PDB file of C-alpha atoms in Angstrom:
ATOM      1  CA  UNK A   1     147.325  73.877  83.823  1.00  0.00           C
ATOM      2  CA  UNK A   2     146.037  73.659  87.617  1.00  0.00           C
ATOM      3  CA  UNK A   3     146.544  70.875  89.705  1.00  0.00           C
ATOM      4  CA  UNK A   4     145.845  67.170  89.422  1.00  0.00           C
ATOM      5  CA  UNK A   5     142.658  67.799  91.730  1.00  0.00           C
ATOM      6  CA  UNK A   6     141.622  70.513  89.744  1.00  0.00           C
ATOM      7  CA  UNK A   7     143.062  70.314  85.990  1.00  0.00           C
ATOM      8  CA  UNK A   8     140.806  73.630  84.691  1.00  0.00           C
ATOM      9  CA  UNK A   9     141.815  76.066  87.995  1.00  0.00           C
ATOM     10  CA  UNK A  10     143.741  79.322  86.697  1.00  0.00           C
ATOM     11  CA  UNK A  11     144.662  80.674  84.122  1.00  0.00           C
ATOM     12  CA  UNK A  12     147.863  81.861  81.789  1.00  0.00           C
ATOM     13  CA  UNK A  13     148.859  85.498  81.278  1.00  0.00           C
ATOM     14  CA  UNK A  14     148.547  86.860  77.892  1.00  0.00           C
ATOM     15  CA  UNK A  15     151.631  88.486  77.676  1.00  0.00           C
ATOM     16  CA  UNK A  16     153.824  86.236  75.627  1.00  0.00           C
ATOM     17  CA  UNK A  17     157.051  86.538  77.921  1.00  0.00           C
ATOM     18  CA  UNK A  18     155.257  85.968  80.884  1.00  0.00           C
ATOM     19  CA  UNK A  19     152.738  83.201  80.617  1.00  0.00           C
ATOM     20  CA  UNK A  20     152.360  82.736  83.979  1.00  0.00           C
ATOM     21  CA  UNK A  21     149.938  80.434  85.540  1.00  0.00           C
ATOM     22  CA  UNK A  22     147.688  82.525  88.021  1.00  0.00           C
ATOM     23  CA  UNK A  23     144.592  81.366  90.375  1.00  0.00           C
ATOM     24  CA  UNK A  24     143.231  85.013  90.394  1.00  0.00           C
ATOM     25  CA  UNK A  25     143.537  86.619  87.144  1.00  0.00           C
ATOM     26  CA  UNK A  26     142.432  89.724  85.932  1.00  0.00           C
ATOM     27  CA  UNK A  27     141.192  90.344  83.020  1.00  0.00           C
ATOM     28  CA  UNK A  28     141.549  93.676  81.114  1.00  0.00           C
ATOM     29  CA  UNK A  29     138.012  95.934  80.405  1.00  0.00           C
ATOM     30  CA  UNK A  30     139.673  97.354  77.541  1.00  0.00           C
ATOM     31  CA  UNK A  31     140.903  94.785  75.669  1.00  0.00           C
ATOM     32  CA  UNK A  32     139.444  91.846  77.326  1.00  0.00           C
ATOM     33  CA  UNK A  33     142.074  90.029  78.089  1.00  0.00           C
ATOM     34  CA  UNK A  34     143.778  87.977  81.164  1.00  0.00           C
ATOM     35  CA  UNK A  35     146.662  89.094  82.797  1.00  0.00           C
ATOM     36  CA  UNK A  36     148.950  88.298  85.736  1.00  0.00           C
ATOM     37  CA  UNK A  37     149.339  89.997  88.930  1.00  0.00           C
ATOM     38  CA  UNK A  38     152.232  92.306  87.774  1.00  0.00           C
ATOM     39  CA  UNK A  39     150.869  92.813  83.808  1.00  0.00           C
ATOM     40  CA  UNK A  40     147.408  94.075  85.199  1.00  0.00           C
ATOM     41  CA  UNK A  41     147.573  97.566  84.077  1.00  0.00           C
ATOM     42  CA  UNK A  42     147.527  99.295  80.447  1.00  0.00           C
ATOM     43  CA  UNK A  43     151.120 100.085  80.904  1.00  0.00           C
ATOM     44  CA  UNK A  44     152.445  96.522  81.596  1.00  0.00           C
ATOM     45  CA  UNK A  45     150.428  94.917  79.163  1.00  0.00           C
ATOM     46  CA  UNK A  46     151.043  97.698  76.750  1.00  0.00           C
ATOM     47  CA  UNK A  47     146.799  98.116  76.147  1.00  0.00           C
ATOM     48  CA  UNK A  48     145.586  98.763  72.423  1.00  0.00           C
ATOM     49  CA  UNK A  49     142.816 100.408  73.661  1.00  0.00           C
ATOM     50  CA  UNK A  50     143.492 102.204  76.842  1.00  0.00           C
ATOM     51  CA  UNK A  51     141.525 105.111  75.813  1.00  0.00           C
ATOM     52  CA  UNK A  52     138.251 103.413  74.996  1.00  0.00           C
ATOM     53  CA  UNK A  53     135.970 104.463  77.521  1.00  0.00           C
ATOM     54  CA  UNK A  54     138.024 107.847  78.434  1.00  0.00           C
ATOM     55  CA  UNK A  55     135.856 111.132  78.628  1.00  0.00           C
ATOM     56  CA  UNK A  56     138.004 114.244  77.440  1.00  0.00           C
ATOM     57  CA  UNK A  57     136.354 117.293  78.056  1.00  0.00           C
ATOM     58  CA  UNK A  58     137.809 120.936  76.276  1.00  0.00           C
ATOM     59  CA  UNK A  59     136.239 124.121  77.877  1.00  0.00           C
ATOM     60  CA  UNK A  60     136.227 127.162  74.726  1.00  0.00           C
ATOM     61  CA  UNK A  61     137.901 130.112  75.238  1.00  0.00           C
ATOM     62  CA  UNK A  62     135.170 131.565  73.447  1.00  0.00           C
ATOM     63  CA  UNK A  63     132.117 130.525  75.484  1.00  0.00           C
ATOM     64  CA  UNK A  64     133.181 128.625  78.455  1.00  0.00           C
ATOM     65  CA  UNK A  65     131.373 125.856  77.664  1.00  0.00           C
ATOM     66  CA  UNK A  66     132.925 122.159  77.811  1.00  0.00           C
ATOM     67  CA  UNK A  67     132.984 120.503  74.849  1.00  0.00           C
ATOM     68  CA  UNK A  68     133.722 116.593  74.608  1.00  0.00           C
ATOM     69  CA  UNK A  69     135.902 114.880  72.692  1.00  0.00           C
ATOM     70  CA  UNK A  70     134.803 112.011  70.785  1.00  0.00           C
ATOM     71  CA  UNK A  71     137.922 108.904  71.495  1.00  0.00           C
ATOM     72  CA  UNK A  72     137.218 107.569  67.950  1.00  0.00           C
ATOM     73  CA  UNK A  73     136.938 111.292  66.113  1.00  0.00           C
ATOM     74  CA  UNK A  74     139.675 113.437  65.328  1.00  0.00           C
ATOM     75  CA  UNK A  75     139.762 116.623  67.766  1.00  0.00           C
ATOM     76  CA  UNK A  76     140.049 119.026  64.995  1.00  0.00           C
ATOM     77  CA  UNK A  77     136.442 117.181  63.327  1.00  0.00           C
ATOM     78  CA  UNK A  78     134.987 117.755  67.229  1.00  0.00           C
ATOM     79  CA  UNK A  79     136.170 121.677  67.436  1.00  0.00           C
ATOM     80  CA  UNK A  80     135.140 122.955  64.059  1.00  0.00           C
ATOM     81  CA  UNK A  81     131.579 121.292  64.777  1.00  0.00           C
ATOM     82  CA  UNK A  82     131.331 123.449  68.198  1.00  0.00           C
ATOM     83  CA  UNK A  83     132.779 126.639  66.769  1.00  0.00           C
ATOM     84  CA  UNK A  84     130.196 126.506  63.611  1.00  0.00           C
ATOM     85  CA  UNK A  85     126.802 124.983  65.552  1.00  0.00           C
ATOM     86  CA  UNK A  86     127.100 125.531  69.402  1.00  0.00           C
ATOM     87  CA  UNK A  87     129.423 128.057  70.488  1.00  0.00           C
ATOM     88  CA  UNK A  88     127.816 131.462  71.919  1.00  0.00           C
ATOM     89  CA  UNK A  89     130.308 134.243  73.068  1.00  0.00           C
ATOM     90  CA  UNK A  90     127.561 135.921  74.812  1.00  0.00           C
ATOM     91  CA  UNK A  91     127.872 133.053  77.622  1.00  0.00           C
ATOM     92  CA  UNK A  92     131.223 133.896  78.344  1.00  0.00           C
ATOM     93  CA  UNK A  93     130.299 137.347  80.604  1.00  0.00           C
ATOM     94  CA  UNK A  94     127.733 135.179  82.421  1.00  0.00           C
ATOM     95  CA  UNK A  95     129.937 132.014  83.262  1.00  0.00           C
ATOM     96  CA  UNK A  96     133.141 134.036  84.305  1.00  0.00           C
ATOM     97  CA  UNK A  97     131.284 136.942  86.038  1.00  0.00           C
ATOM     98  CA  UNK A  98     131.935 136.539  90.012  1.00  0.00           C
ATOM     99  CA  UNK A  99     129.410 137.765  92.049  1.00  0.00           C
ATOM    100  CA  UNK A 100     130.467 139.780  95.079  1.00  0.00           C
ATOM    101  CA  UNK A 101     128.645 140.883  98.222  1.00  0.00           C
ATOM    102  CA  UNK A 102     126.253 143.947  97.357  1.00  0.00           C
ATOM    103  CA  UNK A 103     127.792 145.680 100.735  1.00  0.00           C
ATOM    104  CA  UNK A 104     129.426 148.883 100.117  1.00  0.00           C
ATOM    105  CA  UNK A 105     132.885 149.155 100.353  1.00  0.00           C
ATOM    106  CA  UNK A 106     132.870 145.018 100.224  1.00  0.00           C
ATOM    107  CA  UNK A 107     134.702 143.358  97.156  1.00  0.00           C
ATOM    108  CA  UNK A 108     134.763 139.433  98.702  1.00  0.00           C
ATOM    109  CA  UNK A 109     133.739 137.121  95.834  1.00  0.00           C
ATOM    110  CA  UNK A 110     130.313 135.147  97.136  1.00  0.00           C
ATOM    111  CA  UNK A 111     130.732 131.278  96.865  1.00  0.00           C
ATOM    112  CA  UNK A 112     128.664 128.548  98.719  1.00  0.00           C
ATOM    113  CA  UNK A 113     130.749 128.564 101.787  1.00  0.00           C
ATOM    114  CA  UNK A 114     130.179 132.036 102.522  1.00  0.00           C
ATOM    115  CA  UNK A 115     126.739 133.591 100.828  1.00  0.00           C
ATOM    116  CA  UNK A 116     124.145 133.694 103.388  1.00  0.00           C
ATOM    117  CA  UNK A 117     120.969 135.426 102.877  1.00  0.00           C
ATOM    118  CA  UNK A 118     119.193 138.585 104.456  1.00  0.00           C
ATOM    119  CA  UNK A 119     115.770 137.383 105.850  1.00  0.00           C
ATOM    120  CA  UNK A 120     114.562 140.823 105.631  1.00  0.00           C
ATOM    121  CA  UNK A 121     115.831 142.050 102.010  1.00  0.00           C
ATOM    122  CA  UNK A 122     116.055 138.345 100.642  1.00  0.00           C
ATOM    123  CA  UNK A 123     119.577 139.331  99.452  1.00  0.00           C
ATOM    124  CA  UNK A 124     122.409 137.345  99.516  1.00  0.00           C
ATOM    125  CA  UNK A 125     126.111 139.146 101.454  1.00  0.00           C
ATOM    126  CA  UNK A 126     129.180 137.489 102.702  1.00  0.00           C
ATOM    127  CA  UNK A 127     129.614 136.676 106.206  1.00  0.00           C
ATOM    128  CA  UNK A 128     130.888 139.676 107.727  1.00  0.00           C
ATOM    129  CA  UNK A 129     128.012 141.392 106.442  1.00  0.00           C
ATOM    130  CA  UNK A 130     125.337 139.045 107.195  1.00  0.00           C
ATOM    131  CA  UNK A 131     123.663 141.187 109.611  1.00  0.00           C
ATOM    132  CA  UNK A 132     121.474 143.757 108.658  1.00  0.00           C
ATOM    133  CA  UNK A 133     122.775 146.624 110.421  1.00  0.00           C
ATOM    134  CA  UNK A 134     126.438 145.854 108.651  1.00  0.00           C
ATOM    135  CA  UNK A 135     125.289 145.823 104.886  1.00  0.00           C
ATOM    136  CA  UNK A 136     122.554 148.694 105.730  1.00  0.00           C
ATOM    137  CA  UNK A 137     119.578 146.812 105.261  1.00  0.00           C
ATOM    138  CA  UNK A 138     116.410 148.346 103.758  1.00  0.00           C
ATOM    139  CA  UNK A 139     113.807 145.715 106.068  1.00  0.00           C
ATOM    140  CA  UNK A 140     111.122 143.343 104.549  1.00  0.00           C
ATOM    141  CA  UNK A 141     108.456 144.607 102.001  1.00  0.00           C
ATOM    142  CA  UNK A 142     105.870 146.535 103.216  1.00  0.00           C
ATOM    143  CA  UNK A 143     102.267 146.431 101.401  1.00  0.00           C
ATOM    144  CA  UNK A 144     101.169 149.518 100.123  1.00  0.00           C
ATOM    145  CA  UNK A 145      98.571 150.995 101.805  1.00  0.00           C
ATOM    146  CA  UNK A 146      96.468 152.148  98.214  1.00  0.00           C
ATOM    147  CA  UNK A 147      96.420 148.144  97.441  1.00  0.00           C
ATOM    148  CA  UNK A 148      92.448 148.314  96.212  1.00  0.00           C
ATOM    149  CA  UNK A 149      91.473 145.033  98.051  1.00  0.00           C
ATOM    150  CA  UNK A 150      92.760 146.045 101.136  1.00  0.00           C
ATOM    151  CA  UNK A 151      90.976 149.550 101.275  1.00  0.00           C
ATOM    152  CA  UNK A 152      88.023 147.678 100.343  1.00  0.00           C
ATOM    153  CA  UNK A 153      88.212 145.388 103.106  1.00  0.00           C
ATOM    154  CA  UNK A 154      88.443 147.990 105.788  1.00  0.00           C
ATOM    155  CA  UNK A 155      86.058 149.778 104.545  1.00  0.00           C
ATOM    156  CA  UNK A 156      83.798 147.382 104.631  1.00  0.00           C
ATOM    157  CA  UNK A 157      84.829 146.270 108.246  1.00  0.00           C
ATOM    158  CA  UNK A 158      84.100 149.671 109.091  1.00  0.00           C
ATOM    159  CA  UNK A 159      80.556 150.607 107.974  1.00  0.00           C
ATOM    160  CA  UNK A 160      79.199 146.850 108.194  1.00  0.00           C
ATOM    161  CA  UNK A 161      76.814 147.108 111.644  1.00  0.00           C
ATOM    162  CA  UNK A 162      76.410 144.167 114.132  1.00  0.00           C
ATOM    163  CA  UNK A 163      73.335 143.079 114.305  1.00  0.00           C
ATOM    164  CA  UNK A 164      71.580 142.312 117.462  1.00  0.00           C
ATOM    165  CA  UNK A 165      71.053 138.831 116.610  1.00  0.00           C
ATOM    166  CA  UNK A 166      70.741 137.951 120.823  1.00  0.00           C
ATOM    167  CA  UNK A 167      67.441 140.425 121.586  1.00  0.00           C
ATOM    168  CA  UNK A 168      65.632 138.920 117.800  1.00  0.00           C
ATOM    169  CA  UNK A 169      66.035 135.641 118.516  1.00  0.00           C
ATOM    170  CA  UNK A 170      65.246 136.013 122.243  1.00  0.00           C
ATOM    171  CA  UNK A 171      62.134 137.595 121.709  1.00  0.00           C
ATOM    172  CA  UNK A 172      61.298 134.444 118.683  1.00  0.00           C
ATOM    173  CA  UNK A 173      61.990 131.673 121.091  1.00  0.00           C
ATOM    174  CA  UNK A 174      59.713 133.877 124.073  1.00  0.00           C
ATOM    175  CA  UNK A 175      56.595 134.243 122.021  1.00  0.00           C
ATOM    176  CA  UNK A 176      57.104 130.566 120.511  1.00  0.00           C
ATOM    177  CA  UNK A 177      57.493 128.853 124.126  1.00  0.00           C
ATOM    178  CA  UNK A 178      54.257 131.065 125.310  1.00  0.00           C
ATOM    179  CA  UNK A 179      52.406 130.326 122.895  1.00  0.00           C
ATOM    180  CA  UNK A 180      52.783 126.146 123.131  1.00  0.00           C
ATOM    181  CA  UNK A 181      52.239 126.736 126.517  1.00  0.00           C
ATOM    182  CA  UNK A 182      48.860 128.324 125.826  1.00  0.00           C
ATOM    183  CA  UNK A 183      47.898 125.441 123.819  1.00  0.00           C
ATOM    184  CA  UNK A 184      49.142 123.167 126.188  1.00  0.00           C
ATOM    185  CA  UNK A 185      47.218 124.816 129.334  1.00  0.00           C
ATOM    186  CA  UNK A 186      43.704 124.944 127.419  1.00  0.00           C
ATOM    187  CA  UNK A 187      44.249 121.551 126.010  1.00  0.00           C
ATOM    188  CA  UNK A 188      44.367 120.781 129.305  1.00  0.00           C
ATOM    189  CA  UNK A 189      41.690 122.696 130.903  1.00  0.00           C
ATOM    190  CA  UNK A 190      39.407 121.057 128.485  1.00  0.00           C
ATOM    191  CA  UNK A 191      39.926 117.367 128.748  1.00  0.00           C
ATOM    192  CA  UNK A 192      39.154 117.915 132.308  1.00  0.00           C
ATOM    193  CA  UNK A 193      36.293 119.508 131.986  1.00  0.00           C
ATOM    194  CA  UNK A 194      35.056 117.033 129.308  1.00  0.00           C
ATOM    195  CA  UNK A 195      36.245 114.183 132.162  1.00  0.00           C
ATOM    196  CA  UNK A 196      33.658 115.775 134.855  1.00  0.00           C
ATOM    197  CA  UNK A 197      31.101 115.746 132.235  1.00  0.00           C
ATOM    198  CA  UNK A 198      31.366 112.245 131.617  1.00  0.00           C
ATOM    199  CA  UNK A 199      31.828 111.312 135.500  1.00  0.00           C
ATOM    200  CA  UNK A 200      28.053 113.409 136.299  1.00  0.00           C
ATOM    201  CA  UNK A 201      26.700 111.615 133.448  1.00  0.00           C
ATOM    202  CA  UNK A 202      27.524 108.236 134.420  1.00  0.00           C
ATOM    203  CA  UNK A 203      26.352 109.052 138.220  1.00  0.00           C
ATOM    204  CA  UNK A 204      22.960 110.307 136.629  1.00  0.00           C
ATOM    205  CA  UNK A 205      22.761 107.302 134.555  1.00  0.00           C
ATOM    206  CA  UNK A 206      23.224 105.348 137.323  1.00  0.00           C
ATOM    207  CA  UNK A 207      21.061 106.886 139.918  1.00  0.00           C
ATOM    208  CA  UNK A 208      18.542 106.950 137.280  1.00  0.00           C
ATOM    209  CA  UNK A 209      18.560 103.149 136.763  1.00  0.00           C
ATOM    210  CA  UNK A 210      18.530 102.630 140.830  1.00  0.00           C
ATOM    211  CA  UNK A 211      15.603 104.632 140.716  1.00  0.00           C
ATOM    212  CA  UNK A 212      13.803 102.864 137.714  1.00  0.00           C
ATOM    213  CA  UNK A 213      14.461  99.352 139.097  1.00  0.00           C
ATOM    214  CA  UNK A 214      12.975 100.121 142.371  1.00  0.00           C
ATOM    215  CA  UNK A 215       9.715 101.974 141.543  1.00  0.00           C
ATOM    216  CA  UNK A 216       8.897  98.960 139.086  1.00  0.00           C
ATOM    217  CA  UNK A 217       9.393  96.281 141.316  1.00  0.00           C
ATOM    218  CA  UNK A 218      10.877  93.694 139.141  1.00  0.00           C
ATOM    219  CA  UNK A 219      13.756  93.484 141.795  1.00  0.00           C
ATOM    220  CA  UNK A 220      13.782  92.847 145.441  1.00  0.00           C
ATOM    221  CA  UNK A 221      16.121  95.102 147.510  1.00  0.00           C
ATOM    222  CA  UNK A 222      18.368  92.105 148.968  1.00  0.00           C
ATOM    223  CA  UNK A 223      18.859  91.775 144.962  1.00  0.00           C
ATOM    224  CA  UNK A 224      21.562  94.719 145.153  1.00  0.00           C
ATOM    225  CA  UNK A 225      22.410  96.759 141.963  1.00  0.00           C
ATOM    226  CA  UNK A 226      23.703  95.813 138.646  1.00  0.00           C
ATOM    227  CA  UNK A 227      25.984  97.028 135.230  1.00  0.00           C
ATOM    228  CA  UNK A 228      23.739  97.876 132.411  1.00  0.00           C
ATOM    229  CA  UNK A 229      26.837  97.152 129.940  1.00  0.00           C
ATOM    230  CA  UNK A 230      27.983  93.860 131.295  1.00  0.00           C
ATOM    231  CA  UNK A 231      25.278  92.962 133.822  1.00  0.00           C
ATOM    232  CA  UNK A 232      27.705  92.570 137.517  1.00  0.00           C
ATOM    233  CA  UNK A 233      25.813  92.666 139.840  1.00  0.00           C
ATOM    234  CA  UNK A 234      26.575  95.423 142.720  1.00  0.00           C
ATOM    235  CA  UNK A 235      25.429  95.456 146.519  1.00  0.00           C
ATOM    236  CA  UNK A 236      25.321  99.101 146.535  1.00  0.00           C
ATOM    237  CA  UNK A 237      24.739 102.231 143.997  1.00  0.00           C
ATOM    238  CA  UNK A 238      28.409 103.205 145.063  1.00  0.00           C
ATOM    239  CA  UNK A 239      30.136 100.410 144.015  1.00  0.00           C
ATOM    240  CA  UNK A 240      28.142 100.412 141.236  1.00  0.00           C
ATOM    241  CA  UNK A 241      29.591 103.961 140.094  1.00  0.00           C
ATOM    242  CA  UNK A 242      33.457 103.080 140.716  1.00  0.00           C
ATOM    243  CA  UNK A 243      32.821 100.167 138.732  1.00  0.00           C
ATOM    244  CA  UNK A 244      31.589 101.992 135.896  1.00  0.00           C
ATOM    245  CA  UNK A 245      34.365 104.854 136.446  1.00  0.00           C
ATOM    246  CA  UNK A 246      37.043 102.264 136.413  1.00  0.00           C
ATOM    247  CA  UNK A 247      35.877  99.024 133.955  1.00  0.00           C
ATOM    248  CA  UNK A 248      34.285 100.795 131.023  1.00  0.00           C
ATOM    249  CA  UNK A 249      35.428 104.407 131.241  1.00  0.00           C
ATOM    250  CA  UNK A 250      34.502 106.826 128.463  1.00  0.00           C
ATOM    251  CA  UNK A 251      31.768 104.469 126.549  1.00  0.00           C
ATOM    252  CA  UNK A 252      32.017 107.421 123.140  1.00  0.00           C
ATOM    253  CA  UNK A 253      35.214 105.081 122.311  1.00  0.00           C
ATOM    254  CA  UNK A 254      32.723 101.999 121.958  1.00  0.00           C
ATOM    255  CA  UNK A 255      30.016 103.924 120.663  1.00  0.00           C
ATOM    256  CA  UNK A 256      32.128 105.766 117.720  1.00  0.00           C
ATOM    257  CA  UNK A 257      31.041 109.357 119.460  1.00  0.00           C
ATOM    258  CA  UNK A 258      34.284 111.468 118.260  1.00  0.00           C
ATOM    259  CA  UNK A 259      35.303 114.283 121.128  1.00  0.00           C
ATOM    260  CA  UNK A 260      34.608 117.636 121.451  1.00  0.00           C
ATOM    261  CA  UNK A 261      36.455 119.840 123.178  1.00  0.00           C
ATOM    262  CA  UNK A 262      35.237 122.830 124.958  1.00  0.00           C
ATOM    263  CA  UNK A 263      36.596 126.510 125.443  1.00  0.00           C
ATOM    264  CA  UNK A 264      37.537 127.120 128.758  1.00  0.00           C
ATOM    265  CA  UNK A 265      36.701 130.762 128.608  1.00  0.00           C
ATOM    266  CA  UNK A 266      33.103 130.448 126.456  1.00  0.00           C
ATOM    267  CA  UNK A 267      32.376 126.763 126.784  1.00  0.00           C
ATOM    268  CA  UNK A 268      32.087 126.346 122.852  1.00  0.00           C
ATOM    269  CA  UNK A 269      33.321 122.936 121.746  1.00  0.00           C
ATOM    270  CA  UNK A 270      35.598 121.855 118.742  1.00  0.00           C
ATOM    271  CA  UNK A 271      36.163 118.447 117.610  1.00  0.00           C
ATOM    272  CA  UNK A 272      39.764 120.013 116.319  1.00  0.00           C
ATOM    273  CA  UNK A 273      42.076 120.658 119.437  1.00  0.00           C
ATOM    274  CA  UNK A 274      43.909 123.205 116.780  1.00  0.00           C
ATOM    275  CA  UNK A 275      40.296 124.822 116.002  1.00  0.00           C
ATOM    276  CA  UNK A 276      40.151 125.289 119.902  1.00  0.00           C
ATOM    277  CA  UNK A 277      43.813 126.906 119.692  1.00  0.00           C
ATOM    278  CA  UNK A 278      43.647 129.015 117.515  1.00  0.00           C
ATOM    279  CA  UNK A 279      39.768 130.260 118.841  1.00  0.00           C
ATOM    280  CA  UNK A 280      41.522 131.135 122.078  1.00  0.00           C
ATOM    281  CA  UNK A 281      44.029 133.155 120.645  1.00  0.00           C
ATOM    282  CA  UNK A 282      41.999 135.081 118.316  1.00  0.00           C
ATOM    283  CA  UNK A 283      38.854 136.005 120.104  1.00  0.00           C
ATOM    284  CA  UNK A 284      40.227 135.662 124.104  1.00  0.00           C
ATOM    285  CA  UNK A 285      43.502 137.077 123.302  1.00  0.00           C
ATOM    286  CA  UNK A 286      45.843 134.281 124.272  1.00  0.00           C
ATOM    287  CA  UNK A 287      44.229 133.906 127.820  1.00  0.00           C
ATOM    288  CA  UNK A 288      44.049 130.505 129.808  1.00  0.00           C
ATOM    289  CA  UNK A 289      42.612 131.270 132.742  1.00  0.00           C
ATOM    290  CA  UNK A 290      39.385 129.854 133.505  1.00  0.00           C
TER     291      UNK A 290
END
């Protein structure tokens, strides 16, 4: 068997007159074994089981089913099992029963080649009547009109009012922005009063100690001025006061004097810019004009 290169290449057939060597053989996938070229098939070989893996399949007259026979089980075993356990005659109308196109006048049997369906009626006709002004068509669905949820909804639609959301919130933002700017305004109005309190006091202060140093003599007049807080000295009582103005400023924030401020219309004073606020409002009616 095979060549003196290769002893083990090929094989026999299995057919006893044959016994052929081939280099391809084929072997059988019913009874497993290897054949030649011209005994491949179940008739050449003559196959003991060339209906192994065959599928059979009887339709009843009775129900239209299919019913399979078993290769190992007698046929008669396999009918008698369907007629007793799953034949039903009433399936026989449904399976057989040809539906035609609905049309009137049309008898052509609908299959899937030729069914198309009505967009409008959802209904299925044959081609030649596949428009709806051939088969007569009825038109989509309409909703009926006494469907509760829609009368609901336009009745509601109907007496629900719009507000007038644009003159309320208009009017809000108009009374909110004038009154900030109130506050604002008098806030205003009042530091600068307080600021040309401060600015006579200082330039009394300072006159005052000109005055004091000169009647008592303790100073010549070449001498020039000087800072009571931090003791510069100053050629004149001018420079004396923009020194003051400028280097120490307000001297409550070194002496722990908390501000007041006053009412621009009555003078009062409030340590609470809100008190002030809300005193202008209520007894001047809102006004900030001095």
């Amino acid at each position: 068997m095979g060549t003196p290169e290769f002893p083990n290449l090929g094989k026999h057939c299995s057919v006893s007159d044959c016994r052929q060597l081939d280099f391809l053989p084929f072997t059988c996938d019913r009874c497993n074994q290897i054949y030649c070229l011209e005994h491949r098939s179940y008739i050449e070989h003559k196959c003991t089981k060339p209906n192994k893996e065959d599928v059979t399949v009887v339709i009843c007259p009775l129900c239209a089913k299919g019913v399979r026979l078993i290769p190992d089980q007698d046929p008669n075993i396999t009918w008698d099992h369907h007629v007793n356990i799953d034949c039903d005659p009433s399936n026989y109308e449904k399976v057989t029963k040809k539906r035609k196109c609905p049309a009137p006048g049309c008898r052509e049997v609908l299959v899937f080649s030729n069914t198309i369906k009505c967009r409008d009626c959802l209904e299925d006709h044959c081609l030649k009547h596949r428009f709806g002004s051939d088969h007569k068509c009825s038109g989509p669905k309409k909703l009926e009109t006494s469907f509760s949820f829609m009368g609901f909804f336009n009745t509601t639609k109907q007496e629900e009012p719009k507000p007038n959301l644009t003159s309320t919130a208009s009017s809000n933002w108009t009374s909110s922005f004038l009154n900030v700017a109130s506050n604002i305004r008098a806030s205003a109005e009042a530091s600068m009063s307080k600021l040309s309190n401060e600015i006579n006091q200082v330039w009394l202060s300072a006159r005052d100690g000109v005055g004091q140093r000169n009647g008592s003599g303790n100073r010549n007049d070449d001498q020039g001025e000087h800072c009571r807080q931090c003791g510069v000295k100053f050629s004149s009582a001018t420079s004396l006061v923009d020194h003051v103005q400028k280097v120490h400023g307000s001297n409550e924030k070194r002496l722990g004097v908390k501000k007041i401020d006053a009412c621009p219309k009555c003078s009062r004073g409030f340590v609470d810019p809100v008190s002030l606020a809300e005193h202008v409002e209520r007894d001047h009616g809102g006004g900030c004009g001095a």
